[in-house]
């Protein structure tokens, strides 16, 4: 069972602000997901390789050949607060890393 | 209280010198205008797909093989989730439980793992200027974001700050020789963090460790570790405990500042990167990686010691620098009949001193002294055609003007006096001119011979063989 503190911890890591009702709701939903995973854990899966990818491909690589980058003004166009050719962001010190 | 022992492990990040980034075709650069090497992939626009750079994988495999690691038959990429302005995806593509390679060694230090990941963007902190809503801000430059990185993690096998910095230098030389990175600490293409703890000497358990960051030179690496070891010893000496934390090294005052408590590994919520399929190095890829390995410093040190009979210090000194190694081997190969050990002494001793005297920045390779010329000089000294002192004079001339030592010997009239009658006459004169020293030698004071040897050397302008002069003086005085 996921408790309130765990929900708030995960919310902080994801930079989500939840109100009390949402915390309650998330605790229930996250617990339901974990219970489902526990149920899968009851299956006899000896000898079954863990699956991290559903396509049976390996080594899909790209040659080390430069491709044109995007023009800087285009790149910065959607930035809310560009300065000196850079993206400007609030100082991370003010944030809790 | 039992004596405390330092336990140090290093985490080294190496920027690979590929042409393009790890997962997109933007060119790598250093010192360009900000944000001129970016695209939707490295800026994390929605719907883009990363594609690994095959050259980066080749380079990483070379590093893994050079460090004698076992390459995983199949490794996968993971997402390491964290929020920070230096990473627009809010996760770094890295490797987690199945890294590219594990379990190697370099010299006596075991390598825990080698894995591939991508670099973060560069942030310039603007500071509390007051211009930006009264608080600090950061300018983010994504040119560096997505640069291929290889992370090398050692086991905690290092036992002192000096050993750690010396080993890090060996690692740098090794990686540099592979030609896969610029390994420049000032520019950040080689970055070195240290995990530091102490424990009672002889104990097998590990103490609580701290992680040191921001040491951008080998000197700072050594100083940072020293400062942290002293701090931990003081804490434990006072009965307090070391707290696990990340410390930021400030070289100006050699001080360490605690950073905000680091997120725990499970806070990174690692999970397999669904956009990248597994990496399964083929036999062909491994074969190429092994085949491309040049002789690395550790192997060269061993060859110099075992096959060429060099003393350990000279072997290490020459093998550490690829250029010095090539120089030494050319000189040793050209010095017929002379033991390599003697040539090594000239390269690391007399030649290095003469170059320093000249004030040149260049090492032996960049100097006017061709390795074959040095070899010819060493042969002349060994065959006693010129004295050791004259050898140094010739070497100084070679350093200043280059050329052939034979010609310099002739021009300066430095050929050793080979006519024993001539030398005997000079010795006789010198003994007669120093009756006091002669009396002392007869009385058993061997050290007094220096005065007479000096007189002979002055007379011959150093062209006499010291040992021969000593013998003649003793003969004449009957001692």
Coordinates of C-alpha atoms in Angstrom, one line a residue:
Chain A
X1 CA 0.0 0.0 0.0
X2 CA 1.4 3.4 -1.0
X3 CA 1.0 5.9 1.7
X4 CA 0.6 9.7 1.6
X5 CA 4.4 10.3 2.3
X6 CA 5.4 8.1 -0.7
X7 CA 3.0 9.9 -3.0
X8 CA 4.3 13.3 -2.0
X9 CA 7.9 12.1 -2.4
X10 CA 7.3 10.8 -5.9
X11 CA 5.3 13.9 -6.7
X12 CA 8.3 16.1 -5.6
X13 CA 10.6 14.0 -7.8
X14 CA 8.3 14.6 -10.8
X15 CA 7.8 18.3 -9.8
X16 CA 4.1 17.8 -9.5
X17 CA 1.9 19.8 -7.2
X18 CA -1.0 17.8 -5.9
X19 CA -3.9 18.9 -3.7
X20 CA -5.1 16.7 -0.9
X21 CA -7.8 15.1 -3.0
X22 CA -5.3 14.2 -5.6
X23 CA -2.8 12.8 -3.1
X24 CA -5.6 10.5 -1.9
X25 CA -6.6 9.5 -5.4
X26 CA -2.9 8.8 -6.4
X27 CA -2.3 6.7 -3.3
X28 CA -5.2 4.5 -4.4
X29 CA -4.2 4.3 -8.1
X30 CA -0.5 3.7 -7.5
X31 CA -1.3 1.0 -4.9
X32 CA -3.6 -0.7 -7.5
X33 CA -0.8 -0.7 -10.0
X34 CA 1.7 -2.3 -7.6
X35 CA -0.9 -4.9 -6.6
X36 CA -1.3 -5.8 -10.2
X37 CA 2.5 -6.2 -10.5
X38 CA 2.5 -8.4 -7.4
X39 CA -0.1 -10.6 -9.1
X40 CA 2.1 -11.0 -12.2
X41 CA 4.9 -11.9 -9.8
X42 CA 2.9 -14.9 -8.7
X43 CA 3.2 -16.5 -12.1
X44 CA 5.8 -19.2 -12.6
X45 CA 8.2 -17.4 -14.9
X46 CA 11.3 -19.5 -14.4
X47 CA 13.2 -19.7 -17.6
X48 CA 11.5 -16.6 -19.1
X49 CA 13.9 -13.9 -20.1
X50 CA 13.0 -10.4 -18.7
X51 CA 11.6 -8.3 -21.5
X52 CA 12.8 -4.8 -21.8
X53 CA 12.0 -4.3 -25.5
X54 CA 9.2 -5.8 -27.6
X55 CA 10.9 -5.6 -31.0
X56 CA 13.6 -8.2 -31.7
X57 CA 16.2 -5.9 -32.9
X58 CA 19.8 -5.2 -31.8
X59 CA 22.5 -2.8 -32.7
X60 CA 20.5 -0.2 -34.5
X61 CA 23.2 2.3 -35.0
X62 CA 23.9 5.5 -36.9
X63 CA 27.2 6.5 -38.7
X64 CA 29.2 9.3 -37.1
X65 CA 28.3 11.7 -39.9
X66 CA 27.3 15.3 -39.0
X67 CA 23.9 16.5 -40.0
X68 CA 22.9 20.2 -40.1
X69 CA 21.8 21.6 -36.7
X70 CA 18.9 23.9 -36.4
X71 CA 19.3 27.7 -36.7
X72 CA 19.6 29.2 -33.3
X73 CA 16.7 31.7 -33.7
X74 CA 14.4 28.8 -34.6
X75 CA 15.6 26.7 -31.7
X76 CA 15.1 29.6 -29.3
X77 CA 11.8 30.7 -30.7
X78 CA 9.6 28.7 -28.3
X79 CA 11.8 29.5 -25.3
X80 CA 9.9 31.7 -22.7
X81 CA 12.9 33.7 -21.6
X82 CA 15.9 33.5 -23.9
X83 CA 19.0 35.7 -23.3
X84 CA 22.4 36.0 -25.0
X85 CA 21.7 33.2 -27.4
X86 CA 20.8 30.9 -24.5
X87 CA 17.8 29.4 -22.8
X88 CA 17.4 31.2 -19.5
X89 CA 16.1 29.2 -16.6
X90 CA 15.5 30.0 -13.0
X91 CA 18.5 29.2 -10.9
X92 CA 18.4 25.6 -9.9
X93 CA 19.7 26.6 -6.4
X94 CA 16.3 28.1 -5.8
X95 CA 14.8 24.7 -6.7
X96 CA 15.2 21.6 -4.6
X97 CA 17.4 19.4 -6.8
Chain B
X1 CA 42.8 4.4 18.5
X2 CA 43.8 2.3 15.6
X3 CA 45.4 4.0 12.7
X4 CA 43.0 5.0 9.9
X5 CA 43.5 3.9 6.3
X6 CA 42.2 5.8 3.3
X7 CA 39.9 4.0 0.9
X8 CA 39.4 5.8 -2.4
X9 CA 37.5 5.0 -5.6
X10 CA 37.3 7.1 -8.7
X11 CA 34.6 7.8 -11.2
X12 CA 35.9 9.2 -14.4
X13 CA 33.9 10.7 -17.2
X14 CA 35.6 10.8 -20.6
X15 CA 34.1 12.8 -23.5
X16 CA 34.6 10.9 -26.7
X17 CA 36.1 12.8 -29.6
X18 CA 33.5 11.6 -32.2
X19 CA 32.4 14.1 -34.8
X20 CA 28.8 14.0 -33.7
X21 CA 26.7 13.6 -30.6
X22 CA 25.7 10.3 -29.0
X23 CA 22.2 10.2 -30.3
X24 CA 21.9 12.8 -33.0
X25 CA 23.9 14.2 -35.9
X26 CA 24.8 17.6 -34.3
X27 CA 28.5 18.3 -34.5
X28 CA 30.6 18.4 -31.3
X29 CA 32.3 21.6 -30.7
X30 CA 34.2 23.5 -28.0
X31 CA 34.1 27.2 -27.6
X32 CA 31.5 28.0 -30.2
X33 CA 28.6 30.4 -29.8
X34 CA 25.9 28.9 -27.5
X35 CA 23.2 26.7 -28.9
X36 CA 24.4 26.6 -32.5
X37 CA 24.8 22.7 -32.4
X38 CA 21.3 21.6 -31.4
X39 CA 18.4 19.9 -33.0
X40 CA 15.0 18.5 -32.0
X41 CA 16.6 15.3 -30.7
X42 CA 19.2 16.9 -28.3
X43 CA 16.6 19.5 -27.3
X44 CA 14.0 16.8 -26.5
X45 CA 11.2 17.9 -28.8
X46 CA 8.3 15.6 -28.7
X47 CA 8.3 12.6 -30.9
X48 CA 12.0 12.4 -31.8
X49 CA 14.0 9.2 -31.7
X50 CA 17.6 8.8 -30.5
X51 CA 20.0 6.8 -32.7
X52 CA 23.3 5.7 -31.1
X53 CA 26.5 6.8 -32.8
X54 CA 28.4 3.7 -33.9
X55 CA 31.8 5.4 -33.6
X56 CA 31.0 6.2 -30.0
X57 CA 30.3 2.6 -29.4
X58 CA 33.5 1.6 -31.1
X59 CA 35.5 4.0 -28.9
X60 CA 33.8 2.8 -25.8
X61 CA 34.6 -0.8 -26.7
X62 CA 38.2 0.2 -27.2
X63 CA 38.3 1.7 -23.7
X64 CA 36.6 -1.4 -22.2
X65 CA 39.1 -3.8 -24.0
X66 CA 42.1 -1.6 -23.0
X67 CA 41.0 -1.8 -19.4
X68 CA 40.8 -5.6 -19.7
X69 CA 37.1 -5.6 -19.0
X70 CA 34.6 -8.2 -19.9
X71 CA 32.2 -6.8 -22.5
X72 CA 28.6 -7.7 -21.9
X73 CA 27.2 -9.8 -24.7
X74 CA 24.1 -7.7 -24.6
X75 CA 23.7 -4.4 -22.7
X76 CA 20.8 -2.0 -22.6
X77 CA 20.3 1.8 -22.1
X78 CA 18.3 3.1 -19.2
X79 CA 16.6 6.4 -18.5
X80 CA 18.0 8.1 -15.4
X81 CA 15.2 10.6 -14.4
X82 CA 15.9 13.9 -12.8
X83 CA 14.8 17.5 -13.2
X84 CA 17.5 20.0 -13.9
X85 CA 17.8 22.7 -16.6
X86 CA 20.9 21.0 -18.0
X87 CA 18.8 18.2 -19.4
X88 CA 15.7 19.0 -21.4
X89 CA 14.4 15.4 -21.5
X90 CA 14.3 15.3 -17.7
X91 CA 16.2 12.1 -18.0
X92 CA 19.7 11.2 -19.0
X93 CA 20.2 8.2 -21.3
X94 CA 22.7 6.1 -19.4
X95 CA 23.3 2.5 -18.5
X96 CA 22.3 0.9 -15.3
X97 CA 22.3 -2.8 -14.3
X98 CA 23.7 -4.2 -17.5
X99 CA 26.6 -1.8 -18.5
X100 CA 28.7 -2.1 -21.6
X101 CA 31.6 -3.8 -19.7
X102 CA 32.6 -4.9 -16.1
X103 CA 35.4 -6.2 -14.1
X104 CA 38.7 -4.9 -15.6
X105 CA 41.9 -3.5 -14.3
X106 CA 44.5 -0.9 -15.1
X107 CA 47.8 -1.5 -13.3
X108 CA 46.9 -2.8 -9.9
X109 CA 43.5 -1.0 -9.7
X110 CA 40.4 -3.0 -10.5
X111 CA 37.8 -1.5 -12.7
X112 CA 34.2 -2.0 -11.5
X113 CA 32.4 -1.0 -14.7
X114 CA 32.5 1.0 -18.0
X115 CA 29.4 2.4 -19.5
X116 CA 28.1 4.8 -22.1
X117 CA 25.9 7.8 -21.5
X118 CA 25.3 11.3 -22.8
X119 CA 26.6 14.6 -21.4
X120 CA 24.4 17.3 -20.0
X121 CA 24.2 20.9 -21.3
X122 CA 26.5 23.6 -19.9
X123 CA 25.0 26.1 -17.5
X124 CA 26.3 29.5 -16.8
X125 CA 25.0 30.8 -13.5
X126 CA 24.2 34.5 -13.8
X127 CA 24.0 35.0 -10.1
X128 CA 22.1 37.3 -7.8
X129 CA 22.2 40.3 -10.1
X130 CA 18.8 41.6 -9.2
X131 CA 18.0 42.0 -12.8
X132 CA 16.0 38.8 -13.0
X133 CA 13.1 39.1 -10.6
X134 CA 15.6 39.6 -7.8
X135 CA 16.9 36.0 -8.0
X136 CA 19.7 34.2 -9.8
X137 CA 19.2 32.6 -13.2
X138 CA 21.1 30.3 -15.4
X139 CA 21.9 30.5 -19.1
X140 CA 21.7 27.1 -20.7
X141 CA 23.9 26.2 -23.7
X142 CA 22.9 22.9 -25.3
X143 CA 26.0 22.6 -27.6
X144 CA 27.5 20.1 -25.1
X145 CA 24.2 18.4 -24.3
X146 CA 24.3 14.9 -25.8
X147 CA 28.1 14.6 -26.2
X148 CA 29.0 10.9 -25.9
X149 CA 30.5 10.1 -22.5
X150 CA 32.2 7.0 -21.2
X151 CA 32.0 6.6 -17.4
X152 CA 34.7 4.5 -15.8
X153 CA 34.2 3.4 -12.2
X154 CA 37.1 1.8 -10.2
X155 CA 36.8 -0.4 -7.2
X156 CA 37.8 1.4 -4.0
X157 CA 41.4 0.1 -4.4
X158 CA 43.3 3.4 -4.0
X159 CA 45.0 4.1 -0.6
X160 CA 46.2 7.7 -0.8
X161 CA 45.5 10.9 -2.6
X162 CA 48.9 10.7 -4.3
X163 CA 48.2 7.2 -5.6
X164 CA 44.8 8.3 -6.8
X165 CA 46.1 11.2 -8.8
X166 CA 49.0 9.1 -10.2
X167 CA 46.6 6.4 -11.3
X168 CA 44.3 8.9 -12.9
X169 CA 47.2 10.2 -14.9
X170 CA 48.0 6.7 -16.1
X171 CA 44.3 6.3 -17.1
X172 CA 44.5 9.6 -19.0
X173 CA 47.6 8.5 -20.9
X174 CA 46.0 5.2 -21.7
X175 CA 42.8 6.8 -23.0
X176 CA 44.8 9.4 -24.9
X177 CA 46.8 6.8 -26.6
X178 CA 43.7 5.1 -27.8
X179 CA 42.9 8.3 -29.6
X180 CA 39.2 8.3 -28.5
X181 CA 39.2 11.5 -26.4
X182 CA 41.1 14.7 -25.9
X183 CA 41.2 13.9 -22.1
X184 CA 41.7 17.5 -21.2
X185 CA 40.8 18.2 -17.6
X186 CA 40.7 22.0 -17.9
X187 CA 38.3 21.8 -20.8
X188 CA 36.2 19.1 -19.1
X189 CA 36.8 16.3 -21.6
X190 CA 38.2 14.3 -18.7
X191 CA 36.3 14.7 -15.4
X192 CA 37.2 12.9 -12.2
X193 CA 35.1 12.5 -9.1
X194 CA 36.4 10.7 -6.0
X195 CA 34.6 8.5 -3.4
X196 CA 36.5 8.9 -0.2
X197 CA 36.3 7.0 3.1
X198 CA 38.5 6.0 5.9
X199 CA 38.6 2.8 8.1
X200 CA 40.8 1.3 10.7
X201 CA 44.0 0.0 9.0
X202 CA 43.6 -3.7 8.2
X203 CA 39.8 -3.7 8.3
X204 CA 37.9 -5.2 5.4
X205 CA 34.8 -3.2 6.0
X206 CA 34.1 0.1 4.1
X207 CA 33.5 3.3 6.1
X208 CA 30.9 5.9 5.2
X209 CA 32.0 7.6 2.0
X210 CA 31.6 11.1 0.6
X211 CA 31.7 12.0 -3.1
X212 CA 34.0 14.8 -4.2
X213 CA 33.3 16.7 -7.3
X214 CA 34.7 19.6 -9.3
X215 CA 38.4 18.8 -9.3
X216 CA 39.5 19.9 -12.7
X217 CA 43.2 19.1 -12.5
X218 CA 45.2 16.3 -11.1
X219 CA 46.7 18.6 -8.6
X220 CA 43.2 19.6 -7.4
X221 CA 42.2 15.9 -7.4
X222 CA 45.1 15.2 -5.0
X223 CA 44.4 18.2 -2.8
X224 CA 40.7 17.7 -2.7
X225 CA 41.2 14.1 -1.5
X226 CA 43.8 15.1 1.0
X227 CA 41.5 17.7 2.5
X228 CA 38.6 15.3 2.7
X229 CA 40.7 12.6 4.3
X230 CA 42.0 15.1 6.9
X231 CA 38.4 16.2 7.6
X232 CA 37.1 12.6 8.0
X233 CA 40.1 11.7 10.2
X234 CA 39.4 14.7 12.4
X235 CA 35.7 13.8 12.7
X236 CA 36.4 10.3 13.7
X237 CA 39.2 11.3 16.0
X238 CA 36.7 13.6 17.8
X239 CA 34.2 10.7 18.1
X240 CA 31.9 12.0 15.4
X241 CA 30.6 10.2 12.4
X242 CA 31.1 10.8 8.7
X243 CA 27.8 11.7 6.9
X244 CA 27.3 10.4 3.3
X245 CA 27.2 13.5 1.1
X246 CA 28.4 15.1 -2.0
X247 CA 31.1 17.7 -1.6
X248 CA 32.1 20.4 -4.0
X249 CA 35.8 21.2 -4.1
X250 CA 36.8 24.9 -4.3
X251 CA 40.4 25.1 -5.3
X252 CA 40.8 28.8 -4.3
X253 CA 40.7 28.0 -0.6
X254 CA 41.1 24.2 -0.9
X255 CA 37.7 24.0 0.8
X256 CA 34.8 21.5 0.5
X257 CA 31.2 22.6 0.4
X258 CA 28.3 20.2 0.9
X259 CA 25.9 20.1 -1.9
X260 CA 22.2 19.5 -1.4
X261 CA 21.6 15.9 -0.4
X262 CA 21.8 13.8 -3.5
X263 CA 18.8 11.9 -4.7
X264 CA 19.1 8.2 -3.8
X265 CA 19.6 5.8 -6.7
X266 CA 16.0 4.7 -6.6
X267 CA 14.9 8.3 -6.8
X268 CA 16.3 8.3 -10.3
X269 CA 13.6 5.9 -11.2
X270 CA 15.8 4.1 -13.7
X271 CA 13.9 2.1 -16.4
X272 CA 14.9 0.6 -19.7
X273 CA 15.0 3.2 -22.5
X274 CA 12.2 2.0 -24.8
X275 CA 13.5 4.1 -27.7
X276 CA 16.8 2.2 -28.0
X277 CA 17.2 -1.4 -28.8
X278 CA 19.8 -3.5 -27.0
X279 CA 23.5 -3.2 -27.8
X280 CA 25.0 -6.6 -28.6
X281 CA 28.7 -6.2 -29.6
X282 CA 29.4 -8.6 -32.4
X283 CA 32.5 -10.8 -32.6
X284 CA 33.6 -8.5 -35.5
X285 CA 33.2 -5.3 -33.3
X286 CA 35.2 -6.9 -30.5
X287 CA 37.8 -8.1 -32.9
X288 CA 38.2 -4.6 -34.3
X289 CA 38.4 -3.1 -30.8
X290 CA 41.2 -5.5 -29.8
X291 CA 43.0 -5.1 -33.1
X292 CA 43.1 -1.3 -32.8
X293 CA 44.8 -1.3 -29.4
X294 CA 48.3 0.3 -29.5
X295 CA 50.8 -0.9 -26.9
X296 CA 49.5 0.7 -23.7
X297 CA 51.6 2.3 -21.0
X298 CA 51.2 -0.6 -18.5
X299 CA 52.3 -3.1 -21.1
X300 CA 55.2 -0.9 -22.2
X301 CA 56.4 -0.4 -18.6
X302 CA 56.5 -4.2 -18.2
X303 CA 58.4 -4.6 -21.5
X304 CA 61.0 -1.9 -20.5
X305 CA 61.6 -3.6 -17.2
X306 CA 61.5 -7.2 -18.3
X307 CA 63.0 -7.2 -21.7
X308 CA 65.1 -4.0 -21.7
X309 CA 66.3 -4.2 -18.1
X310 CA 65.3 -0.6 -17.1
X311 CA 64.9 0.3 -13.5
X312 CA 61.2 0.8 -12.5
X313 CA 61.3 4.6 -12.2
X314 CA 62.9 5.1 -15.6
X315 CA 60.5 2.5 -17.2
X316 CA 57.5 4.3 -15.7
X317 CA 58.7 7.7 -16.7
X318 CA 59.5 6.8 -20.3
X319 CA 56.5 4.6 -20.9
X320 CA 54.0 7.2 -19.5
X321 CA 54.6 9.6 -22.4
X322 CA 54.1 8.0 -25.8
X323 CA 56.5 10.6 -27.4
X324 CA 59.2 10.0 -24.9
X325 CA 58.8 6.3 -25.4
X326 CA 59.3 6.5 -29.2
X327 CA 62.3 8.8 -28.7
X328 CA 63.9 6.4 -26.2
X329 CA 63.3 3.4 -28.3
X330 CA 64.8 5.0 -31.4
X331 CA 67.9 6.1 -29.4
X332 CA 68.2 2.7 -27.7
X333 CA 67.9 1.0 -31.1
X334 CA 70.6 3.2 -32.6
X335 CA 73.1 2.8 -29.7
X336 CA 74.8 -0.3 -30.8
X337 CA 76.5 -2.3 -28.0
X338 CA 75.1 -0.1 -25.2
X339 CA 72.6 -1.4 -22.7
X340 CA 69.1 0.2 -23.0
X341 CA 69.3 1.0 -19.3
X342 CA 72.3 3.4 -20.0
X343 CA 70.5 5.1 -22.8
X344 CA 67.4 5.5 -20.6
X345 CA 69.6 7.2 -18.0
X346 CA 70.8 9.7 -20.6
X347 CA 67.3 10.4 -21.8
X348 CA 65.7 10.9 -18.3
X349 CA 68.9 12.3 -16.7
X350 CA 71.4 14.3 -18.7
X351 CA 69.2 15.1 -21.7
X352 CA 66.2 16.2 -19.5
X353 CA 68.6 18.4 -17.4
X354 CA 70.2 19.9 -20.5
X355 CA 66.8 20.7 -22.0
X356 CA 65.6 22.3 -18.7
X357 CA 68.8 24.3 -18.7
X358 CA 68.0 25.6 -22.2
X359 CA 64.6 26.6 -20.9
X360 CA 62.8 25.1 -23.8
X361 CA 59.2 23.8 -23.3
X362 CA 59.7 21.0 -25.8
X363 CA 60.6 17.5 -24.5
X364 CA 63.2 15.4 -26.2
X365 CA 61.1 14.8 -29.2
X366 CA 60.7 18.5 -30.0
X367 CA 64.3 19.3 -29.3
X368 CA 67.2 19.6 -31.8
X369 CA 68.8 16.5 -30.4
X370 CA 68.0 13.6 -32.8
X371 CA 67.6 10.3 -31.0
X372 CA 70.4 8.9 -33.3
X373 CA 72.7 11.8 -32.3
X374 CA 72.1 11.0 -28.6
X375 CA 72.8 7.4 -29.3
X376 CA 76.1 8.2 -31.0
X377 CA 77.1 10.4 -28.0
X378 CA 76.2 7.6 -25.5
X379 CA 78.3 5.1 -27.5
X380 CA 81.3 7.5 -27.5
X381 CA 81.1 7.9 -23.7
X382 CA 80.6 4.2 -23.1
X383 CA 83.6 3.4 -25.3
X384 CA 85.6 6.0 -23.4
X385 CA 86.4 7.9 -26.5
X386 CA 85.2 11.0 -24.6
X387 CA 84.8 11.5 -20.8
X388 CA 81.4 11.7 -19.2
X389 CA 82.0 15.4 -18.5
X390 CA 82.8 16.0 -22.1
X391 CA 79.7 14.1 -23.0
X392 CA 77.6 16.7 -21.1
X393 CA 79.4 19.5 -22.9
X394 CA 78.6 17.9 -26.3
X395 CA 75.0 17.3 -25.2
X396 CA 74.7 21.0 -24.3
X397 CA 76.0 21.9 -27.8
X398 CA 73.5 19.4 -29.4
X399 CA 70.6 20.9 -27.4
X400 CA 71.6 24.4 -28.6
X401 CA 72.4 23.7 -32.2
X402 CA 71.7 20.1 -33.1
X403 CA 74.1 18.2 -35.4
X404 CA 76.4 15.3 -35.0
X405 CA 78.2 14.6 -31.7
X406 CA 81.3 13.4 -33.6
X407 CA 81.7 16.8 -35.3
X408 CA 81.3 18.6 -32.1
X409 CA 83.9 16.5 -30.3
X410 CA 86.4 17.3 -33.1
X411 CA 85.6 20.9 -33.2
X412 CA 85.9 21.4 -29.4
X413 CA 88.9 19.1 -29.1
X414 CA 87.2 16.9 -26.6
X415 CA 88.5 13.5 -27.6
X416 CA 89.7 11.6 -24.7
X417 CA 93.5 11.5 -24.1
X418 CA 94.2 8.0 -25.2
X419 CA 98.0 8.3 -25.1
X420 CA 98.8 6.9 -21.7
X421 CA 102.3 8.5 -21.7
X422 CA 100.8 11.9 -22.2
X423 CA 98.3 11.4 -19.4
X424 CA 101.0 10.0 -17.1
X425 CA 103.1 13.1 -17.6
X426 CA 100.1 15.4 -16.7
X427 CA 99.4 13.3 -13.6
X428 CA 103.1 13.5 -12.5
X429 CA 103.0 17.3 -12.8
X430 CA 99.7 17.5 -10.8
X431 CA 101.0 15.3 -8.0
X432 CA 104.2 17.3 -7.7
X433 CA 102.2 20.5 -7.6
X434 CA 100.0 19.3 -4.7
X435 CA 102.5 17.9 -2.2
X436 CA 100.1 18.3 0.7
X437 CA 97.3 16.3 -0.9
X438 CA 99.9 13.7 -1.9
X439 CA 101.1 13.4 1.7
X440 CA 97.5 13.0 2.9
X441 CA 96.8 10.3 0.4
X442 CA 99.9 8.4 1.4
X443 CA 98.7 8.8 5.0
X444 CA 95.5 7.0 4.1
X445 CA 93.1 9.9 3.5
X446 CA 91.6 8.7 0.2
X447 CA 89.4 11.7 -0.2
X448 CA 92.3 14.0 -0.7
X449 CA 92.7 12.6 -4.2
X450 CA 90.0 14.9 -5.4
X451 CA 92.3 17.9 -5.5
X452 CA 94.8 16.1 -7.7
X453 CA 92.1 14.7 -10.0
X454 CA 90.7 18.2 -10.3
X455 CA 94.1 19.6 -11.3
X456 CA 94.4 16.9 -14.0
X457 CA 90.9 17.6 -15.3
X458 CA 91.6 21.3 -15.5
X459 CA 94.8 20.6 -17.3
X460 CA 93.2 18.2 -19.8
X461 CA 90.0 20.3 -20.0
X462 CA 88.0 17.2 -19.0
X463 CA 89.3 15.0 -21.7
X464 CA 90.7 12.4 -19.3
X465 CA 88.9 9.4 -18.1
X466 CA 88.3 9.9 -14.3
X467 CA 88.8 6.3 -13.4
X468 CA 92.0 6.1 -15.3
X469 CA 93.3 9.3 -13.7
X470 CA 92.5 7.9 -10.2
X471 CA 94.4 4.7 -11.1
X472 CA 97.5 6.6 -12.3
X473 CA 97.6 8.9 -9.2
X474 CA 97.4 5.9 -6.9
X475 CA 100.1 4.1 -8.9
X476 CA 102.4 7.0 -8.7
X477 CA 101.9 7.4 -5.0
X478 CA 102.2 3.7 -4.4
X479 CA 98.9 3.3 -2.5

